[in-house]
């Protein structure tokens, strides 16, 4: 059971998902308070309850938007961190959100005179919220992990069945397909044999070209954005963007594995794997299965 805590876990950074979840949870909080009337809300005249309850829901939504937006920006700036997001980190992240929401709603309650302002009140407010939120947080996180893991493994296995019937690509020795790639400085150029290309990865202001030469892997740095190289490779149907930080040569893919975060592409005669981003998954798997 403890091994699950360090397993890869999907991290949701899409703006529509963050906004939808934040608004729905805020609405849920307002409705929960309306029906169960905790913290002295039952003593407030009904006509005055609506703006007060709307305030609790609004605070909840704003905190979730702040957390979700911050995480989304961080992952966009550091895409390599996404693969390091684990079940344990997801649970801690959600519990931090819950604690922040509890603290913000405590100050709101004290400001409108619902409860006295005191350290004991703050700790009680956070403690109750934390206790109520702990079990569903762990349960929902583990459910999401298990659901995505089973789904991705099943799809990966189906794709591998199709891969088994795909003819092997011609070896590099059978001929070359050379293309010149230029960097940001147009005097910097590389004559690339596409049959030797495994993948290209973004590395700050550079792109890492991973090649196979004489059965050994070779890495070449080119000062260029990944998008610039993608534009230069548009006429090559086997070179595809599979992640915001990767281009992959689909001819070199020999196996697909799945985990809760998504898919990994295993390449011919290489120990390296290439991740597949969620927004690219369907397109990439369809191309591999052809």
mmCIF file of C-alpha atoms in Angstrom:
data_model
loop_
_atom_site.group_PDB
_atom_site.id
_atom_site.type_symbol
_atom_site.label_atom_id
_atom_site.label_comp_id
_atom_site.label_asym_id
_atom_site.label_seq_id
_atom_site.Cartn_x
_atom_site.Cartn_y
_atom_site.Cartn_z
ATOM 1 C CA UNK A 1 0.000 0.000 0.000
ATOM 2 C CA UNK A 2 2.788 2.439 0.936
ATOM 3 C CA UNK A 3 4.406 1.955 -2.492
ATOM 4 C CA UNK A 4 1.455 3.747 -4.068
ATOM 5 C CA UNK A 5 2.406 7.051 -2.417
ATOM 6 C CA UNK A 6 5.446 7.426 -4.682
ATOM 7 C CA UNK A 7 3.731 6.300 -7.884
ATOM 8 C CA UNK A 8 3.243 8.819 -10.738
ATOM 9 C CA UNK A 9 -0.053 10.653 -10.405
ATOM 10 C CA UNK A 10 -1.838 12.749 -13.044
ATOM 11 C CA UNK A 11 -1.663 16.478 -12.410
ATOM 12 C CA UNK A 12 -4.502 18.558 -13.836
ATOM 13 C CA UNK A 13 -3.191 21.872 -15.186
ATOM 14 C CA UNK A 14 -5.721 22.678 -17.910
ATOM 15 C CA UNK A 15 -7.420 26.059 -17.472
ATOM 16 C CA UNK A 16 -10.959 24.766 -18.266
ATOM 17 C CA UNK A 17 -10.559 21.959 -15.703
ATOM 18 C CA UNK A 18 -9.257 24.342 -13.014
ATOM 19 C CA UNK A 19 -12.071 26.844 -13.558
ATOM 20 C CA UNK A 20 -14.797 24.199 -13.706
ATOM 21 C CA UNK A 21 -13.585 22.413 -10.577
ATOM 22 C CA UNK A 22 -13.133 25.653 -8.628
ATOM 23 C CA UNK A 23 -16.633 26.879 -9.414
ATOM 24 C CA UNK A 24 -18.279 23.526 -8.676
ATOM 25 C CA UNK A 25 -16.509 23.124 -5.326
ATOM 26 C CA UNK A 26 -17.410 26.703 -4.371
ATOM 27 C CA UNK A 27 -21.053 25.977 -5.210
ATOM 28 C CA UNK A 28 -20.913 22.737 -3.216
ATOM 29 C CA UNK A 29 -19.554 24.557 -0.147
ATOM 30 C CA UNK A 30 -22.311 27.181 -0.314
ATOM 31 C CA UNK A 31 -25.032 24.520 -0.652
ATOM 32 C CA UNK A 32 -23.505 22.392 2.128
ATOM 33 C CA UNK A 33 -23.558 25.342 4.518
ATOM 34 C CA UNK A 34 -27.108 26.219 3.494
ATOM 35 C CA UNK A 35 -28.483 22.744 4.236
ATOM 36 C CA UNK A 36 -26.450 21.879 7.365
ATOM 37 C CA UNK A 37 -26.223 25.384 8.911
ATOM 38 C CA UNK A 38 -22.961 24.993 10.928
ATOM 39 C CA UNK A 39 -20.986 27.739 12.751
ATOM 40 C CA UNK A 40 -24.061 29.642 13.885
ATOM 41 C CA UNK A 41 -25.488 30.177 10.405
ATOM 42 C CA UNK A 42 -28.856 28.851 11.603
ATOM 43 C CA UNK A 43 -29.191 31.948 13.816
ATOM 44 C CA UNK A 44 -28.981 34.307 10.833
ATOM 45 C CA UNK A 45 -32.329 35.326 9.276
ATOM 46 C CA UNK A 46 -32.937 33.376 6.086
ATOM 47 C CA UNK A 47 -32.992 36.460 3.856
ATOM 48 C CA UNK A 48 -29.513 37.406 5.109
ATOM 49 C CA UNK A 49 -28.035 33.956 4.654
ATOM 50 C CA UNK A 50 -27.733 34.033 0.876
ATOM 51 C CA UNK A 51 -25.031 36.738 0.552
ATOM 52 C CA UNK A 52 -23.128 35.245 3.507
ATOM 53 C CA UNK A 53 -23.148 31.752 2.018
ATOM 54 C CA UNK A 54 -22.215 33.140 -1.392
ATOM 55 C CA UNK A 55 -19.171 34.691 0.300
ATOM 56 C CA UNK A 56 -18.004 31.303 1.582
ATOM 57 C CA UNK A 57 -18.423 29.773 -1.863
ATOM 58 C CA UNK A 58 -16.615 32.682 -3.539
ATOM 59 C CA UNK A 59 -13.659 32.443 -1.148
ATOM 60 C CA UNK A 60 -13.412 28.701 -1.752
ATOM 61 C CA UNK A 61 -13.439 29.147 -5.532
ATOM 62 C CA UNK A 62 -10.843 31.948 -5.397
ATOM 63 C CA UNK A 63 -8.426 29.893 -3.284
ATOM 64 C CA UNK A 64 -8.754 26.920 -5.639
ATOM 65 C CA UNK A 65 -8.215 29.159 -8.670
ATOM 66 C CA UNK A 66 -5.102 30.603 -7.023
ATOM 67 C CA UNK A 67 -3.669 27.161 -6.278
ATOM 68 C CA UNK A 68 -4.633 25.688 -9.640
ATOM 69 C CA UNK A 69 -3.328 28.673 -11.589
ATOM 70 C CA UNK A 70 -0.034 28.678 -9.680
ATOM 71 C CA UNK A 71 0.476 24.953 -10.243
ATOM 72 C CA UNK A 72 -0.386 25.291 -13.924
ATOM 73 C CA UNK A 73 2.129 28.126 -14.414
ATOM 74 C CA UNK A 74 4.812 26.211 -12.531
ATOM 75 C CA UNK A 75 4.326 23.073 -14.622
ATOM 76 C CA UNK A 76 4.424 25.075 -17.846
ATOM 77 C CA UNK A 77 7.717 26.658 -16.802
ATOM 78 C CA UNK A 78 9.131 23.337 -15.573
ATOM 79 C CA UNK A 79 7.521 20.595 -17.716
ATOM 80 C CA UNK A 80 10.053 18.033 -16.502
ATOM 81 C CA UNK A 81 8.449 18.258 -13.036
ATOM 82 C CA UNK A 82 5.175 16.796 -14.261
ATOM 83 C CA UNK A 83 6.633 13.286 -14.398
ATOM 84 C CA UNK A 84 7.756 13.709 -10.758
ATOM 85 C CA UNK A 85 4.224 14.429 -9.493
ATOM 86 C CA UNK A 86 3.232 11.535 -7.233
ATOM 87 C CA UNK A 87 0.185 10.343 -5.302
ATOM 88 C CA UNK A 88 1.770 11.656 -2.103
ATOM 89 C CA UNK A 89 2.339 15.123 -3.586
ATOM 90 C CA UNK A 90 -1.213 15.243 -4.912
ATOM 91 C CA UNK A 91 -2.642 14.463 -1.460
ATOM 92 C CA UNK A 92 -0.419 17.077 0.230
ATOM 93 C CA UNK A 93 -1.367 19.633 -2.454
ATOM 94 C CA UNK A 94 -5.106 19.102 -1.920
ATOM 95 C CA UNK A 95 -4.778 19.183 1.884
ATOM 96 C CA UNK A 96 -2.885 22.484 1.637
ATOM 97 C CA UNK A 97 -5.769 23.850 -0.430
ATOM 98 C CA UNK A 98 -8.272 22.656 2.176
ATOM 99 C CA UNK A 99 -6.277 24.222 5.025
ATOM 100 C CA UNK A 100 -5.982 27.535 3.157
ATOM 101 C CA UNK A 101 -9.710 27.543 2.407
ATOM 102 C CA UNK A 102 -10.425 26.849 6.082
ATOM 103 C CA UNK A 103 -8.181 29.711 7.193
ATOM 104 C CA UNK A 104 -9.659 32.154 4.676
ATOM 105 C CA UNK A 105 -13.217 31.216 5.617
ATOM 106 C CA UNK A 106 -12.356 31.600 9.317
ATOM 107 C CA UNK A 107 -11.204 35.191 8.774
ATOM 108 C CA UNK A 108 -14.322 35.838 6.722
ATOM 109 C CA UNK A 109 -16.537 34.394 9.483
ATOM 110 C CA UNK A 110 -14.800 36.533 12.108
ATOM 111 C CA UNK A 111 -14.979 39.657 9.933
ATOM 112 C CA UNK A 112 -18.772 39.413 9.564
ATOM 113 C CA UNK A 113 -19.237 38.603 13.253
ATOM 114 C CA UNK A 114 -20.236 34.964 12.875
ATOM 115 C CA UNK A 115 -17.553 33.737 15.303
ATOM 116 C CA UNK A 116 -15.049 35.432 17.650
ATOM 117 C CA UNK A 117 -11.593 36.152 16.276
ATOM 118 C CA UNK A 118 -9.064 34.049 18.231
ATOM 119 C CA UNK A 119 -6.182 31.647 17.710
ATOM 120 C CA UNK A 120 -8.226 28.859 19.257
ATOM 121 C CA UNK A 121 -11.032 29.564 16.808
ATOM 122 C CA UNK A 122 -8.640 29.505 13.857
ATOM 123 C CA UNK A 123 -7.063 26.200 14.913
ATOM 124 C CA UNK A 124 -10.488 24.694 15.558
ATOM 125 C CA UNK A 125 -11.754 25.849 12.158
ATOM 126 C CA UNK A 126 -8.725 24.401 10.342
ATOM 127 C CA UNK A 127 -8.774 21.209 12.416
ATOM 128 C CA UNK A 128 -12.417 20.462 11.699
ATOM 129 C CA UNK A 129 -12.029 21.213 7.995
ATOM 130 C CA UNK A 130 -8.857 19.130 7.801
ATOM 131 C CA UNK A 131 -10.488 16.190 9.580
ATOM 132 C CA UNK A 132 -13.532 16.318 7.316
ATOM 133 C CA UNK A 133 -11.431 16.669 4.145
ATOM 134 C CA UNK A 134 -8.698 14.093 4.866
ATOM 135 C CA UNK A 135 -10.638 10.906 4.099
ATOM 136 C CA UNK A 136 -12.322 12.055 0.862
ATOM 137 C CA UNK A 137 -9.023 13.565 -0.347
ATOM 138 C CA UNK A 138 -7.145 10.284 0.038
ATOM 139 C CA UNK A 139 -10.065 8.245 -1.324
ATOM 140 C CA UNK A 140 -10.584 10.394 -4.426
ATOM 141 C CA UNK A 141 -6.851 10.603 -5.152
ATOM 142 C CA UNK A 142 -6.403 6.829 -4.956
ATOM 143 C CA UNK A 143 -9.537 6.278 -7.042
ATOM 144 C CA UNK A 144 -8.270 8.672 -9.711
ATOM 145 C CA UNK A 145 -4.838 7.037 -9.691
ATOM 146 C CA UNK A 146 -6.301 3.527 -10.081
ATOM 147 C CA UNK A 147 -8.783 4.588 -12.767
ATOM 148 C CA UNK A 148 -6.198 6.324 -14.953
ATOM 149 C CA UNK A 149 -3.641 3.556 -14.417
ATOM 150 C CA UNK A 150 -6.020 0.814 -15.606
ATOM 151 C CA UNK A 151 -7.244 2.900 -18.545
ATOM 152 C CA UNK A 152 -3.774 3.821 -19.804
ATOM 153 C CA UNK A 153 -2.393 0.291 -19.406
ATOM 154 C CA UNK A 154 -5.314 -1.178 -21.380
ATOM 155 C CA UNK A 155 -4.908 1.339 -24.225
ATOM 156 C CA UNK A 156 -1.127 0.824 -24.268
ATOM 157 C CA UNK A 157 -1.567 -2.954 -24.541
ATOM 158 C CA UNK A 158 -4.004 -2.537 -27.437
ATOM 159 C CA UNK A 159 -1.529 -0.242 -29.207
ATOM 160 C CA UNK A 160 1.279 -2.764 -28.695
ATOM 161 C CA UNK A 161 -0.795 -5.449 -30.418
ATOM 162 C CA UNK A 162 -0.990 -3.185 -33.451
ATOM 163 C CA UNK A 163 2.738 -2.452 -33.225
ATOM 164 C CA UNK A 164 3.539 -6.161 -33.479
ATOM 165 C CA UNK A 165 2.073 -6.248 -36.990
ATOM 166 C CA UNK A 166 3.845 -3.124 -38.195
ATOM 167 C CA UNK A 167 6.714 -3.811 -40.617
ATOM 168 C CA UNK A 168 10.189 -2.958 -39.355
ATOM 169 C CA UNK A 169 11.588 0.296 -40.729
ATOM 170 C CA UNK A 170 14.517 0.223 -43.079
ATOM 171 C CA UNK A 171 17.866 0.294 -41.292
ATOM 172 C CA UNK A 172 19.943 3.476 -41.533
ATOM 173 C CA UNK A 173 22.477 1.550 -43.599
ATOM 174 C CA UNK A 174 19.820 0.934 -46.259
ATOM 175 C CA UNK A 175 19.878 4.582 -47.269
ATOM 176 C CA UNK A 176 19.744 8.070 -45.835
ATOM 177 C CA UNK A 177 17.068 10.738 -45.574
ATOM 178 C CA UNK A 178 19.025 13.894 -44.884
ATOM 179 C CA UNK A 179 17.521 17.197 -43.873
ATOM 180 C CA UNK A 180 19.300 20.361 -42.800
ATOM 181 C CA UNK A 181 18.075 21.903 -39.539
ATOM 182 C CA UNK A 182 19.027 25.482 -38.691
ATOM 183 C CA UNK A 183 19.178 27.059 -35.252
ATOM 184 C CA UNK A 184 18.299 30.543 -34.054
ATOM 185 C CA UNK A 185 21.635 31.643 -35.459
ATOM 186 C CA UNK A 186 21.143 30.747 -39.105
ATOM 187 C CA UNK A 187 24.857 30.123 -39.545
ATOM 188 C CA UNK A 188 24.436 27.176 -37.163
ATOM 189 C CA UNK A 189 23.062 24.174 -39.031
ATOM 190 C CA UNK A 190 23.011 20.384 -38.763
ATOM 191 C CA UNK A 191 22.687 17.886 -41.597
ATOM 192 C CA UNK A 192 20.397 15.320 -39.999
ATOM 193 C CA UNK A 193 19.889 11.752 -41.192
ATOM 194 C CA UNK A 194 16.246 11.257 -40.215
ATOM 195 C CA UNK A 195 16.573 7.469 -40.152
ATOM 196 C CA UNK A 196 19.007 7.816 -37.245
ATOM 197 C CA UNK A 197 16.865 10.272 -35.273
ATOM 198 C CA UNK A 198 15.222 8.955 -32.100
ATOM 199 C CA UNK A 199 13.709 12.115 -30.614
ATOM 200 C CA UNK A 200 14.294 15.806 -29.965
ATOM 201 C CA UNK A 201 13.879 17.292 -26.485
ATOM 202 C CA UNK A 202 13.631 20.914 -25.377
ATOM 203 C CA UNK A 203 16.476 21.956 -23.057
ATOM 204 C CA UNK A 204 16.103 25.617 -22.112
ATOM 205 C CA UNK A 205 17.267 27.732 -25.053
ATOM 206 C CA UNK A 206 18.549 24.630 -26.809
ATOM 207 C CA UNK A 207 17.162 21.491 -28.381
ATOM 208 C CA UNK A 208 18.716 18.088 -27.740
ATOM 209 C CA UNK A 209 18.772 15.840 -30.802
ATOM 210 C CA UNK A 210 19.094 12.187 -29.800
ATOM 211 C CA UNK A 211 20.442 9.979 -32.571
ATOM 212 C CA UNK A 212 21.548 6.384 -32.965
ATOM 213 C CA UNK A 213 24.876 5.966 -34.723
ATOM 214 C CA UNK A 214 26.793 2.687 -35.000
ATOM 215 C CA UNK A 215 24.402 1.167 -32.429
ATOM 216 C CA UNK A 216 25.320 3.887 -29.938
ATOM 217 C CA UNK A 217 23.266 6.865 -28.851
ATOM 218 C CA UNK A 218 24.518 10.321 -29.678
ATOM 219 C CA UNK A 219 23.267 13.680 -28.407
ATOM 220 C CA UNK A 220 23.673 16.926 -30.340
ATOM 221 C CA UNK A 221 22.787 20.379 -28.989
ATOM 222 C CA UNK A 222 21.337 23.002 -31.305
ATOM 223 C CA UNK A 223 20.429 26.505 -30.180
ATOM 224 C CA UNK A 224 16.773 26.506 -31.204
ATOM 225 C CA UNK A 225 13.276 26.300 -29.809
ATOM 226 C CA UNK A 226 11.394 23.056 -30.271
ATOM 227 C CA UNK A 227 8.680 24.861 -32.247
ATOM 228 C CA UNK A 228 11.244 26.143 -34.736
ATOM 229 C CA UNK A 229 12.505 22.624 -35.414
ATOM 230 C CA UNK A 230 8.943 21.313 -35.599
ATOM 231 C CA UNK A 231 8.223 23.817 -38.379
ATOM 232 C CA UNK A 232 11.295 22.627 -40.299
ATOM 233 C CA UNK A 233 10.184 18.994 -39.946
ATOM 234 C CA UNK A 234 6.560 19.525 -40.996
ATOM 235 C CA UNK A 235 7.008 17.582 -44.227
ATOM 236 C CA UNK A 236 8.133 14.444 -42.366
ATOM 237 C CA UNK A 237 5.053 12.361 -41.427
ATOM 238 C CA UNK A 238 6.982 10.148 -38.980
ATOM 239 C CA UNK A 239 8.281 13.073 -36.898
ATOM 240 C CA UNK A 240 5.548 14.247 -34.529
ATOM 241 C CA UNK A 241 5.104 16.399 -31.459
ATOM 242 C CA UNK A 242 4.138 14.047 -28.624
ATOM 243 C CA UNK A 243 4.660 16.401 -25.667
ATOM 244 C CA UNK A 244 5.210 20.116 -25.232
ATOM 245 C CA UNK A 245 8.905 19.298 -24.670
ATOM 246 C CA UNK A 246 9.411 16.451 -27.181
ATOM 247 C CA UNK A 247 9.346 15.552 -30.855
ATOM 248 C CA UNK A 248 9.634 11.836 -31.587
ATOM 249 C CA UNK A 249 10.444 9.710 -34.614
ATOM 250 C CA UNK A 250 7.469 7.341 -34.681
ATOM 251 C CA UNK A 251 9.388 4.881 -36.873
ATOM 252 C CA UNK A 252 11.626 4.166 -33.889
ATOM 253 C CA UNK A 253 8.815 3.372 -31.422
ATOM 254 C CA UNK A 254 8.764 -0.330 -30.546
ATOM 255 C CA UNK A 255 6.647 -0.390 -27.390
ATOM 256 C CA UNK A 256 4.167 1.761 -25.460
ATOM 257 C CA UNK A 257 3.758 1.553 -21.689
ATOM 258 C CA UNK A 258 1.085 3.199 -19.573
ATOM 259 C CA UNK A 259 0.947 4.624 -16.068
ATOM 260 C CA UNK A 260 -1.488 6.864 -14.201
ATOM 261 C CA UNK A 261 -0.017 9.989 -15.825
ATOM 262 C CA UNK A 262 -0.267 8.749 -19.391
ATOM 263 C CA UNK A 263 2.017 6.937 -21.800
ATOM 264 C CA UNK A 264 5.727 6.382 -22.412
ATOM 265 C CA UNK A 265 7.224 5.566 -25.806
ATOM 266 C CA UNK A 266 10.040 3.001 -25.829
ATOM 267 C CA UNK A 267 12.477 3.357 -28.714
ATOM 268 C CA UNK A 268 14.452 0.884 -30.772
ATOM 269 C CA UNK A 269 17.823 -0.038 -29.216
ATOM 270 C CA UNK A 270 17.502 2.691 -26.589
ATOM 271 C CA UNK A 271 17.017 2.716 -22.835
ATOM 272 C CA UNK A 272 15.480 6.197 -22.943
ATOM 273 C CA UNK A 273 11.720 6.733 -22.997
ATOM 274 C CA UNK A 274 9.699 9.643 -24.332
ATOM 275 C CA UNK A 275 6.551 10.859 -22.526
ATOM 276 C CA UNK A 276 3.284 11.515 -24.323
ATOM 277 C CA UNK A 277 1.348 14.591 -23.222
ATOM 278 C CA UNK A 278 -2.381 14.206 -22.559
ATOM 279 C CA UNK A 279 -3.376 16.558 -25.366
ATOM 280 C CA UNK A 280 -1.236 14.602 -27.860
ATOM 281 C CA UNK A 281 -2.111 11.059 -26.736
ATOM 282 C CA UNK A 282 -4.939 10.187 -29.127
ATOM 283 C CA UNK A 283 -3.160 11.533 -32.206
ATOM 284 C CA UNK A 284 0.141 9.817 -31.369
ATOM 285 C CA UNK A 285 -1.385 6.440 -30.490
ATOM 286 C CA UNK A 286 -3.486 6.486 -33.652
ATOM 287 C CA UNK A 287 -0.375 7.152 -35.760
ATOM 288 C CA UNK A 288 1.606 4.418 -34.028
ATOM 289 C CA UNK A 289 -1.200 1.896 -34.516
ATOM 290 C CA UNK A 290 -1.479 2.411 -38.260
#
